Amino acid sequence: MDQTRGYLDIRDTVQCVELAIANPAKPGEFRVFNQFTEQFSVNELAKLVTAAGAKLGLDVQTKSVPNPRVEAEEHYYNAKHTKLIELGLVPHLLSGLAT
């Protein structure tokens, strides 16, 4: 599967909420925070999980299954996630787990 999605380390969820509270919007300002720090395809995520498991000495097997959702296997995905970084988010990148 090549669908791309945004991902966020669970540890960063609270940090994102804290940053939003500590930096309230100005009166009349509308802000949207996309709460993710990285984008991966489902296949890329599977490779990261497999590599992280191997690093821990686990025998992780990747198995493809049919997509139960009715959607295109590939689609345009270009979500922006810069506002929380601009407020000071220091992310725990999932891509670093496998290295």
JSON list of N, CA, C and O in Angstrom, two decimals, residues 7-62:
[
{"chain": "A", "resi": 7, "resn": "TYR", "atom": "N", "xyz": [2.13, 10.98, 10.75]},
{"chain": "A", "resi": 7, "resn": "TYR", "atom": "CA", "xyz": [2.32, 10.24, 12.00]},
{"chain": "A", "resi": 7, "resn": "TYR", "atom": "C", "xyz": [2.98, 11.13, 13.04]},
{"chain": "A", "resi": 7, "resn": "TYR", "atom": "O", "xyz": [3.75, 12.04, 12.72]},
{"chain": "A", "resi": 8, "resn": "LEU", "atom": "N", "xyz": [2.69, 10.84, 14.30]},
{"chain": "A", "resi": 8, "resn": "LEU", "atom": "CA", "xyz": [3.22, 11.59, 15.42]},
{"chain": "A", "resi": 8, "resn": "LEU", "atom": "C", "xyz": [3.53, 10.62, 16.55]},
{"chain": "A", "resi": 8, "resn": "LEU", "atom": "O", "xyz": [2.70, 9.78, 16.90]},
{"chain": "A", "resi": 9, "resn": "ASP", "atom": "N", "xyz": [4.73, 10.71, 17.10]},
{"chain": "A", "resi": 9, "resn": "ASP", "atom": "CA", "xyz": [5.08, 9.91, 18.26]},
{"chain": "A", "resi": 9, "resn": "ASP", "atom": "C", "xyz": [4.13, 10.29, 19.39]},
{"chain": "A", "resi": 9, "resn": "ASP", "atom": "O", "xyz": [3.90, 11.48, 19.65]},
{"chain": "A", "resi": 10, "resn": "ILE", "atom": "N", "xyz": [3.60, 9.32, 20.09]},
{"chain": "A", "resi": 10, "resn": "ILE", "atom": "CA", "xyz": [2.62, 9.57, 21.14]},
{"chain": "A", "resi": 10, "resn": "ILE", "atom": "C", "xyz": [3.16, 10.52, 22.21]},
{"chain": "A", "resi": 10, "resn": "ILE", "atom": "O", "xyz": [2.42, 11.31, 22.80]},
{"chain": "A", "resi": 11, "resn": "ARG", "atom": "N", "xyz": [4.45, 10.50, 22.45]},
{"chain": "A", "resi": 11, "resn": "ARG", "atom": "CA", "xyz": [5.06, 11.40, 23.43]},
{"chain": "A", "resi": 11, "resn": "ARG", "atom": "C", "xyz": [4.91, 12.87, 23.03]},
{"chain": "A", "resi": 11, "resn": "ARG", "atom": "O", "xyz": [4.90, 13.76, 23.87]},
{"chain": "A", "resi": 12, "resn": "ASP", "atom": "N", "xyz": [4.78, 13.12, 21.74]},
{"chain": "A", "resi": 12, "resn": "ASP", "atom": "CA", "xyz": [4.67, 14.49, 21.26]},
{"chain": "A", "resi": 12, "resn": "ASP", "atom": "C", "xyz": [3.25, 15.03, 21.32]},
{"chain": "A", "resi": 12, "resn": "ASP", "atom": "O", "xyz": [3.04, 16.24, 21.21]},
{"chain": "A", "resi": 13, "resn": "THR", "atom": "N", "xyz": [2.27, 14.18, 21.52]},
{"chain": "A", "resi": 13, "resn": "THR", "atom": "CA", "xyz": [0.88, 14.61, 21.58]},
{"chain": "A", "resi": 13, "resn": "THR", "atom": "C", "xyz": [0.68, 15.63, 22.70]},
{"chain": "A", "resi": 13, "resn": "THR", "atom": "O", "xyz": [0.12, 16.71, 22.49]},
{"chain": "A", "resi": 14, "resn": "VAL", "atom": "N", "xyz": [1.15, 15.31, 23.90]},
{"chain": "A", "resi": 14, "resn": "VAL", "atom": "CA", "xyz": [1.00, 16.22, 25.03]},
{"chain": "A", "resi": 14, "resn": "VAL", "atom": "C", "xyz": [1.79, 17.51, 24.79]},
{"chain": "A", "resi": 14, "resn": "VAL", "atom": "O", "xyz": [1.31, 18.60, 25.09]},
{"chain": "A", "resi": 15, "resn": "GLN", "atom": "N", "xyz": [2.98, 17.39, 24.24]},
{"chain": "A", "resi": 15, "resn": "GLN", "atom": "CA", "xyz": [3.80, 18.56, 23.94]},
{"chain": "A", "resi": 15, "resn": "GLN", "atom": "C", "xyz": [3.06, 19.50, 22.98]},
{"chain": "A", "resi": 15, "resn": "GLN", "atom": "O", "xyz": [3.09, 20.73, 23.16]},
{"chain": "A", "resi": 16, "resn": "CYS", "atom": "N", "xyz": [2.36, 18.94, 21.99]},
{"chain": "A", "resi": 16, "resn": "CYS", "atom": "CA", "xyz": [1.60, 19.76, 21.05]},
{"chain": "A", "resi": 16, "resn": "CYS", "atom": "C", "xyz": [0.47, 20.51, 21.75]},
{"chain": "A", "resi": 16, "resn": "CYS", "atom": "O", "xyz": [0.25, 21.70, 21.51]},
{"chain": "A", "resi": 17, "resn": "VAL", "atom": "N", "xyz": [-0.24, 19.83, 22.64]},
{"chain": "A", "resi": 17, "resn": "VAL", "atom": "CA", "xyz": [-1.33, 20.47, 23.37]},
{"chain": "A", "resi": 17, "resn": "VAL", "atom": "C", "xyz": [-0.78, 21.57, 24.28]},
{"chain": "A", "resi": 17, "resn": "VAL", "atom": "O", "xyz": [-1.32, 22.67, 24.34]},
{"chain": "A", "resi": 18, "resn": "GLU", "atom": "N", "xyz": [0.32, 21.28, 24.97]},
{"chain": "A", "resi": 18, "resn": "GLU", "atom": "CA", "xyz": [0.95, 22.29, 25.84]},
{"chain": "A", "resi": 18, "resn": "GLU", "atom": "C", "xyz": [1.37, 23.53, 25.05]},
{"chain": "A", "resi": 18, "resn": "GLU", "atom": "O", "xyz": [1.15, 24.66, 25.50]},
{"chain": "A", "resi": 19, "resn": "LEU", "atom": "N", "xyz": [1.96, 23.34, 23.88]},
{"chain": "A", "resi": 19, "resn": "LEU", "atom": "CA", "xyz": [2.38, 24.47, 23.05]},
{"chain": "A", "resi": 19, "resn": "LEU", "atom": "C", "xyz": [1.19, 25.30, 22.59]},
{"chain": "A", "resi": 19, "resn": "LEU", "atom": "O", "xyz": [1.25, 26.54, 22.58]},
{"chain": "A", "resi": 20, "resn": "ALA", "atom": "N", "xyz": [0.11, 24.64, 22.22]},
{"chain": "A", "resi": 20, "resn": "ALA", "atom": "CA", "xyz": [-1.08, 25.37, 21.77]},
{"chain": "A", "resi": 20, "resn": "ALA", "atom": "C", "xyz": [-1.68, 26.18, 22.92]},
{"chain": "A", "resi": 20, "resn": "ALA", "atom": "O", "xyz": [-2.10, 27.33, 22.72]},
{"chain": "A", "resi": 21, "resn": "ILE", "atom": "N", "xyz": [-1.71, 25.62, 24.12]},
{"chain": "A", "resi": 21, "resn": "ILE", "atom": "CA", "xyz": [-2.25, 26.33, 25.28]},
{"chain": "A", "resi": 21, "resn": "ILE", "atom": "C", "xyz": [-1.34, 27.49, 25.68]},
{"chain": "A", "resi": 21, "resn": "ILE", "atom": "O", "xyz": [-1.81, 28.59, 26.00]},
{"chain": "A", "resi": 22, "resn": "ALA", "atom": "N", "xyz": [-0.04, 27.27, 25.66]},
{"chain": "A", "resi": 22, "resn": "ALA", "atom": "CA", "xyz": [0.92, 28.29, 26.07]},
{"chain": "A", "resi": 22, "resn": "ALA", "atom": "C", "xyz": [1.03, 29.43, 25.06]},
{"chain": "A", "resi": 22, "resn": "ALA", "atom": "O", "xyz": [1.54, 30.50, 25.38]},
{"chain": "A", "resi": 23, "resn": "ASN", "atom": "N", "xyz": [0.56, 29.21, 23.85]},
{"chain": "A", "resi": 23, "resn": "ASN", "atom": "CA", "xyz": [0.63, 30.22, 22.78]},
{"chain": "A", "resi": 23, "resn": "ASN", "atom": "C", "xyz": [-0.76, 30.41, 22.17]},
{"chain": "A", "resi": 23, "resn": "ASN", "atom": "O", "xyz": [-1.01, 30.02, 21.03]},
{"chain": "A", "resi": 24, "resn": "PRO", "atom": "N", "xyz": [-1.68, 31.02, 22.95]},
{"chain": "A", "resi": 24, "resn": "PRO", "atom": "CA", "xyz": [-3.05, 31.15, 22.45]},
{"chain": "A", "resi": 24, "resn": "PRO", "atom": "C", "xyz": [-3.13, 32.05, 21.22]},
{"chain": "A", "resi": 24, "resn": "PRO", "atom": "O", "xyz": [-2.28, 32.93, 21.01]},
{"chain": "A", "resi": 25, "resn": "ALA", "atom": "N", "xyz": [-4.14, 31.81, 20.43]},
{"chain": "A", "resi": 25, "resn": "ALA", "atom": "CA", "xyz": [-4.38, 32.64, 19.25]},
{"chain": "A", "resi": 25, "resn": "ALA", "atom": "C", "xyz": [-4.74, 34.06, 19.68]},
{"chain": "A", "resi": 25, "resn": "ALA", "atom": "O", "xyz": [-5.30, 34.27, 20.76]},
{"chain": "A", "resi": 26, "resn": "LYS", "atom": "N", "xyz": [-4.41, 35.00, 18.84]},
{"chain": "A", "resi": 26, "resn": "LYS", "atom": "CA", "xyz": [-4.80, 36.39, 19.09]},
{"chain": "A", "resi": 26, "resn": "LYS", "atom": "C", "xyz": [-6.32, 36.51, 18.88]},
{"chain": "A", "resi": 26, "resn": "LYS", "atom": "O", "xyz": [-6.91, 35.71, 18.15]},
{"chain": "A", "resi": 27, "resn": "PRO", "atom": "N", "xyz": [-6.97, 37.48, 19.52]},
{"chain": "A", "resi": 27, "resn": "PRO", "atom": "CA", "xyz": [-8.42, 37.66, 19.31]},
{"chain": "A", "resi": 27, "resn": "PRO", "atom": "C", "xyz": [-8.75, 37.74, 17.82]},
{"chain": "A", "resi": 27, "resn": "PRO", "atom": "O", "xyz": [-8.13, 38.49, 17.07]},
{"chain": "A", "resi": 28, "resn": "GLY", "atom": "N", "xyz": [-9.68, 36.90, 17.38]},
{"chain": "A", "resi": 28, "resn": "GLY", "atom": "CA", "xyz": [-10.11, 36.88, 15.99]},
{"chain": "A", "resi": 28, "resn": "GLY", "atom": "C", "xyz": [-9.25, 36.03, 15.08]},
{"chain": "A", "resi": 28, "resn": "GLY", "atom": "O", "xyz": [-9.60, 35.82, 13.92]},
{"chain": "A", "resi": 29, "resn": "GLU", "atom": "N", "xyz": [-8.13, 35.52, 15.58]},
{"chain": "A", "resi": 29, "resn": "GLU", "atom": "CA", "xyz": [-7.24, 34.69, 14.76]},
{"chain": "A", "resi": 29, "resn": "GLU", "atom": "C", "xyz": [-7.74, 33.25, 14.75]},
{"chain": "A", "resi": 29, "resn": "GLU", "atom": "O", "xyz": [-8.09, 32.70, 15.78]},
{"chain": "A", "resi": 30, "resn": "PHE", "atom": "N", "xyz": [-7.77, 32.66, 13.58]},
{"chain": "A", "resi": 30, "resn": "PHE", "atom": "CA", "xyz": [-8.14, 31.25, 13.43]},
{"chain": "A", "resi": 30, "resn": "PHE", "atom": "C", "xyz": [-6.89, 30.47, 13.10]},
{"chain": "A", "resi": 30, "resn": "PHE", "atom": "O", "xyz": [-6.19, 30.79, 12.14]},
{"chain": "A", "resi": 31, "resn": "ARG", "atom": "N", "xyz": [-6.58, 29.47, 13.93]},
{"chain": "A", "resi": 31, "resn": "ARG", "atom": "CA", "xyz": [-5.39, 28.65, 13.68]},
{"chain": "A", "resi": 31, "resn": "ARG", "atom": "C", "xyz": [-5.77, 27.18, 13.63]},
{"chain": "A", "resi": 31, "resn": "ARG", "atom": "O", "xyz": [-6.67, 26.74, 14.33]},
{"chain": "A", "resi": 32, "resn": "VAL", "atom": "N", "xyz": [-5.05, 26.47, 12.79]},
{"chain": "A", "resi": 32, "resn": "VAL", "atom": "CA", "xyz": [-5.22, 25.03, 12.70]},
{"chain": "A", "resi": 32, "resn": "VAL", "atom": "C", "xyz": [-3.85, 24.40, 12.89]},
{"chain": "A", "resi": 32, "resn": "VAL", "atom": "O", "xyz": [-2.88, 24.82, 12.26]},
{"chain": "A", "resi": 33, "resn": "PHE", "atom": "N", "xyz": [-3.78, 23.43, 13.78]},
{"chain": "A", "resi": 33, "resn": "PHE", "atom": "CA", "xyz": [-2.54, 22.69, 13.98]},
{"chain": "A", "resi": 33, "resn": "PHE", "atom": "C", "xyz": [-2.72, 21.27, 13.48]},
{"chain": "A", "resi": 33, "resn": "PHE", "atom": "O", "xyz": [-3.56, 20.54, 14.01]},
{"chain": "A", "resi": 34, "resn": "ASN", "atom": "N", "xyz": [-1.98, 20.90, 12.47]},
{"chain": "A", "resi": 34, "resn": "ASN", "atom": "CA", "xyz": [-1.96, 19.51, 12.02]},
{"chain": "A", "resi": 34, "resn": "ASN", "atom": "C", "xyz": [-0.96, 18.79, 12.91]},
{"chain": "A", "resi": 34, "resn": "ASN", "atom": "O", "xyz": [0.23, 19.07, 12.88]},
{"chain": "A", "resi": 35, "resn": "GLN", "atom": "N", "xyz": [-1.47, 17.88, 13.71]},
{"chain": "A", "resi": 35, "resn": "GLN", "atom": "CA", "xyz": [-0.66, 17.25, 14.75]},
{"chain": "A", "resi": 35, "resn": "GLN", "atom": "C", "xyz": [0.02, 16.00, 14.21]},
{"chain": "A", "resi": 35, "resn": "GLN", "atom": "O", "xyz": [-0.38, 14.88, 14.48]},
{"chain": "A", "resi": 36, "resn": "PHE", "atom": "N", "xyz": [1.08, 16.22, 13.43]},
{"chain": "A", "resi": 36, "resn": "PHE", "atom": "CA", "xyz": [1.94, 15.13, 12.97]},
{"chain": "A", "resi": 36, "resn": "PHE", "atom": "C", "xyz": [3.29, 15.73, 12.65]},
{"chain": "A", "resi": 36, "resn": "PHE", "atom": "O", "xyz": [3.41, 16.94, 12.47]},
{"chain": "A", "resi": 37, "resn": "THR", "atom": "N", "xyz": [4.31, 14.90, 12.64]},
{"chain": "A", "resi": 37, "resn": "THR", "atom": "CA", "xyz": [5.66, 15.40, 12.37]},
{"chain": "A", "resi": 37, "resn": "THR", "atom": "C", "xyz": [6.32, 14.74, 11.18]},
{"chain": "A", "resi": 37, "resn": "THR", "atom": "O", "xyz": [7.32, 15.24, 10.68]},
{"chain": "A", "resi": 38, "resn": "GLU", "atom": "N", "xyz": [5.78, 13.60, 10.75]},
{"chain": "A", "resi": 38, "resn": "GLU", "atom": "CA", "xyz": [6.37, 12.89, 9.63]},
{"chain": "A", "resi": 38, "resn": "GLU", "atom": "C", "xyz": [5.26, 12.30, 8.76]},
{"chain": "A", "resi": 38, "resn": "GLU", "atom": "O", "xyz": [4.15, 12.09, 9.22]},
{"chain": "A", "resi": 39, "resn": "GLN", "atom": "N", "xyz": [5.60, 12.04, 7.52]},
{"chain": "A", "resi": 39, "resn": "GLN", "atom": "CA", "xyz": [4.67, 11.41, 6.59]},
{"chain": "A", "resi": 39, "resn": "GLN", "atom": "C", "xyz": [5.32, 10.17, 6.00]},
{"chain": "A", "resi": 39, "resn": "GLN", "atom": "O", "xyz": [6.46, 10.23, 5.56]},
{"chain": "A", "resi": 40, "resn": "PHE", "atom": "N", "xyz": [4.58, 9.07, 6.04]},
{"chain": "A", "resi": 40, "resn": "PHE", "atom": "CA", "xyz": [5.06, 7.81, 5.47]},
{"chain": "A", "resi": 40, "resn": "PHE", "atom": "C", "xyz": [3.94, 7.14, 4.72]},
{"chain": "A", "resi": 40, "resn": "PHE", "atom": "O", "xyz": [2.77, 7.28, 5.06]},
{"chain": "A", "resi": 41, "resn": "SER", "atom": "N", "xyz": [4.32, 6.33, 3.75]},
{"chain": "A", "resi": 41, "resn": "SER", "atom": "CA", "xyz": [3.34, 5.42, 3.15]},
{"chain": "A", "resi": 41, "resn": "SER", "atom": "C", "xyz": [3.18, 4.25, 4.12]},
{"chain": "A", "resi": 41, "resn": "SER", "atom": "O", "xyz": [4.02, 4.04, 5.01]},
{"chain": "A", "resi": 42, "resn": "VAL", "atom": "N", "xyz": [2.14, 3.50, 3.95]},
{"chain": "A", "resi": 42, "resn": "VAL", "atom": "CA", "xyz": [1.92, 2.32, 4.79]},
{"chain": "A", "resi": 42, "resn": "VAL", "atom": "C", "xyz": [3.10, 1.36, 4.66]},
{"chain": "A", "resi": 42, "resn": "VAL", "atom": "O", "xyz": [3.59, 0.80, 5.65]},
{"chain": "A", "resi": 43, "resn": "ASN", "atom": "N", "xyz": [3.61, 1.19, 3.45]},
{"chain": "A", "resi": 43, "resn": "ASN", "atom": "CA", "xyz": [4.77, 0.31, 3.24]},
{"chain": "A", "resi": 43, "resn": "ASN", "atom": "C", "xyz": [6.02, 0.84, 3.91]},
{"chain": "A", "resi": 43, "resn": "ASN", "atom": "O", "xyz": [6.80, 0.08, 4.48]},
{"chain": "A", "resi": 44, "resn": "GLU", "atom": "N", "xyz": [6.24, 2.16, 3.85]},
{"chain": "A", "resi": 44, "resn": "GLU", "atom": "CA", "xyz": [7.40, 2.73, 4.53]},
{"chain": "A", "resi": 44, "resn": "GLU", "atom": "C", "xyz": [7.30, 2.54, 6.04]},
{"chain": "A", "resi": 44, "resn": "GLU", "atom": "O", "xyz": [8.29, 2.23, 6.70]},
{"chain": "A", "resi": 45, "resn": "LEU", "atom": "N", "xyz": [6.10, 2.71, 6.58]},
{"chain": "A", "resi": 45, "resn": "LEU", "atom": "CA", "xyz": [5.91, 2.50, 8.01]},
{"chain": "A", "resi": 45, "resn": "LEU", "atom": "C", "xyz": [6.19, 1.05, 8.39]},
{"chain": "A", "resi": 45, "resn": "LEU", "atom": "O", "xyz": [6.83, 0.77, 9.40]},
{"chain": "A", "resi": 46, "resn": "ALA", "atom": "N", "xyz": [5.74, 0.12, 7.56]},
{"chain": "A", "resi": 46, "resn": "ALA", "atom": "CA", "xyz": [6.01, -1.30, 7.83]},
{"chain": "A", "resi": 46, "resn": "ALA", "atom": "C", "xyz": [7.51, -1.57, 7.86]},
{"chain": "A", "resi": 46, "resn": "ALA", "atom": "O", "xyz": [8.00, -2.32, 8.72]},
{"chain": "A", "resi": 47, "resn": "LYS", "atom": "N", "xyz": [8.26, -0.95, 6.95]},
{"chain": "A", "resi": 47, "resn": "LYS", "atom": "CA", "xyz": [9.72, -1.13, 6.94]},
{"chain": "A", "resi": 47, "resn": "LYS", "atom": "C", "xyz": [10.36, -0.56, 8.21]},
{"chain": "A", "resi": 47, "resn": "LYS", "atom": "O", "xyz": [11.27, -1.15, 8.77]},
{"chain": "A", "resi": 48, "resn": "LEU", "atom": "N", "xyz": [9.86, 0.59, 8.66]},
{"chain": "A", "resi": 48, "resn": "LEU", "atom": "CA", "xyz": [10.39, 1.19, 9.90]},
{"chain": "A", "resi": 48, "resn": "LEU", "atom": "C", "xyz": [10.13, 0.29, 11.10]},
{"chain": "A", "resi": 48, "resn": "LEU", "atom": "O", "xyz": [11.00, 0.09, 11.95]},
{"chain": "A", "resi": 49, "resn": "VAL", "atom": "N", "xyz": [8.92, -0.27, 11.17]},
{"chain": "A", "resi": 49, "resn": "VAL", "atom": "CA", "xyz": [8.57, -1.15, 12.28]},
{"chain": "A", "resi": 49, "resn": "VAL", "atom": "C", "xyz": [9.42, -2.42, 12.24]},
{"chain": "A", "resi": 49, "resn": "VAL", "atom": "O", "xyz": [9.94, -2.88, 13.26]},
{"chain": "A", "resi": 50, "resn": "THR", "atom": "N", "xyz": [9.60, -2.98, 11.06]},
{"chain": "A", "resi": 50, "resn": "THR", "atom": "CA", "xyz": [10.42, -4.18, 10.90]},
{"chain": "A", "resi": 50, "resn": "THR", "atom": "C", "xyz": [11.86, -3.91, 11.33]},
{"chain": "A", "resi": 50, "resn": "THR", "atom": "O", "xyz": [12.46, -4.70, 12.07]},
{"chain": "A", "resi": 51, "resn": "ALA", "atom": "N", "xyz": [12.42, -2.78, 10.90]},
{"chain": "A", "resi": 51, "resn": "ALA", "atom": "CA", "xyz": [13.80, -2.44, 11.26]},
{"chain": "A", "resi": 51, "resn": "ALA", "atom": "C", "xyz": [13.93, -2.17, 12.76]},
{"chain": "A", "resi": 51, "resn": "ALA", "atom": "O", "xyz": [14.90, -2.60, 13.39]},
{"chain": "A", "resi": 52, "resn": "ALA", "atom": "N", "xyz": [12.95, -1.49, 13.35]},
{"chain": "A", "resi": 52, "resn": "ALA", "atom": "CA", "xyz": [13.00, -1.22, 14.80]},
{"chain": "A", "resi": 52, "resn": "ALA", "atom": "C", "xyz": [12.90, -2.52, 15.58]},
{"chain": "A", "resi": 52, "resn": "ALA", "atom": "O", "xyz": [13.59, -2.71, 16.58]},
{"chain": "A", "resi": 53, "resn": "GLY", "atom": "N", "xyz": [12.05, -3.44, 15.12]},
{"chain": "A", "resi": 53, "resn": "GLY", "atom": "CA", "xyz": [11.94, -4.74, 15.78]},
{"chain": "A", "resi": 53, "resn": "GLY", "atom": "C", "xyz": [13.23, -5.52, 15.70]},
{"chain": "A", "resi": 53, "resn": "GLY", "atom": "O", "xyz": [13.68, -6.13, 16.68]},
{"chain": "A", "resi": 54, "resn": "ALA", "atom": "N", "xyz": [13.88, -5.51, 14.53]},
{"chain": "A", "resi": 54, "resn": "ALA", "atom": "CA", "xyz": [15.15, -6.22, 14.37]},
{"chain": "A", "resi": 54, "resn": "ALA", "atom": "C", "xyz": [16.21, -5.64, 15.30]},
{"chain": "A", "resi": 54, "resn": "ALA", "atom": "O", "xyz": [17.01, -6.38, 15.89]},
{"chain": "A", "resi": 55, "resn": "LYS", "atom": "N", "xyz": [16.19, -4.32, 15.47]},
{"chain": "A", "resi": 55, "resn": "LYS", "atom": "CA", "xyz": [17.14, -3.67, 16.37]},
{"chain": "A", "resi": 55, "resn": "LYS", "atom": "C", "xyz": [16.95, -4.16, 17.81]},
{"chain": "A", "resi": 55, "resn": "LYS", "atom": "O", "xyz": [17.90, -4.24, 18.58]},
{"chain": "A", "resi": 56, "resn": "LEU", "atom": "N", "xyz": [15.72, -4.51, 18.16]},
{"chain": "A", "resi": 56, "resn": "LEU", "atom": "CA", "xyz": [15.42, -5.03, 19.50]},
{"chain": "A", "resi": 56, "resn": "LEU", "atom": "C", "xyz": [15.58, -6.54, 19.59]},
{"chain": "A", "resi": 56, "resn": "LEU", "atom": "O", "xyz": [15.27, -7.14, 20.62]},
{"chain": "A", "resi": 57, "resn": "GLY", "atom": "N", "xyz": [15.98, -7.17, 18.49]},
{"chain": "A", "resi": 57, "resn": "GLY", "atom": "CA", "xyz": [16.16, -8.62, 18.48]},
{"chain": "A", "resi": 57, "resn": "GLY", "atom": "C", "xyz": [14.88, -9.39, 18.24]},
{"chain": "A", "resi": 57, "resn": "GLY", "atom": "O", "xyz": [14.81, -10.58, 18.52]},
{"chain": "A", "resi": 58, "resn": "LEU", "atom": "N", "xyz": [13.86, -8.72, 17.72]},
{"chain": "A", "resi": 58, "resn": "LEU", "atom": "CA", "xyz": [12.57, -9.37, 17.45]},
{"chain": "A", "resi": 58, "resn": "LEU", "atom": "C", "xyz": [12.49, -9.81, 16.00]},
{"chain": "A", "resi": 58, "resn": "LEU", "atom": "O", "xyz": [13.00, -9.13, 15.12]},
{"chain": "A", "resi": 59, "resn": "ASP", "atom": "N", "xyz": [11.84, -10.91, 15.77]},
{"chain": "A", "resi": 59, "resn": "ASP", "atom": "CA", "xyz": [11.63, -11.41, 14.41]},
{"chain": "A", "resi": 59, "resn": "ASP", "atom": "C", "xyz": [10.29, -10.85, 13.91]},
{"chain": "A", "resi": 59, "resn": "ASP", "atom": "O", "xyz": [9.25, -11.47, 14.07]},
{"chain": "A", "resi": 60, "resn": "VAL", "atom": "N", "xyz": [10.33, -9.66, 13.36]},
{"chain": "A", "resi": 60, "resn": "VAL", "atom": "CA", "xyz": [9.12, -9.00, 12.89]},
{"chain": "A", "resi": 60, "resn": "VAL", "atom": "C", "xyz": [8.87, -9.39, 11.44]},
{"chain": "A", "resi": 60, "resn": "VAL", "atom": "O", "xyz": [9.76, -9.29, 10.61]},
{"chain": "A", "resi": 61, "resn": "GLN", "atom": "N", "xyz": [7.69, -9.85, 11.16]},
{"chain": "A", "resi": 61, "resn": "GLN", "atom": "CA", "xyz": [7.29, -10.24, 9.80]},
{"chain": "A", "resi": 61, "resn": "GLN", "atom": "C", "xyz": [6.32, -9.20, 9.25]},
{"chain": "A", "resi": 61, "resn": "GLN", "atom": "O", "xyz": [5.38, -8.81, 9.93]},
{"chain": "A", "resi": 62, "resn": "THR", "atom": "N", "xyz": [6.55, -8.76, 8.03]},
{"chain": "A", "resi": 62, "resn": "THR", "atom": "CA", "xyz": [5.63, -7.85, 7.36]},
{"chain": "A", "resi": 62, "resn": "THR", "atom": "C", "xyz": [4.73, -8.67, 6.46]},
{"chain": "A", "resi": 62, "resn": "THR", "atom": "O", "xyz": [5.20, -9.49, 5.68]}
]
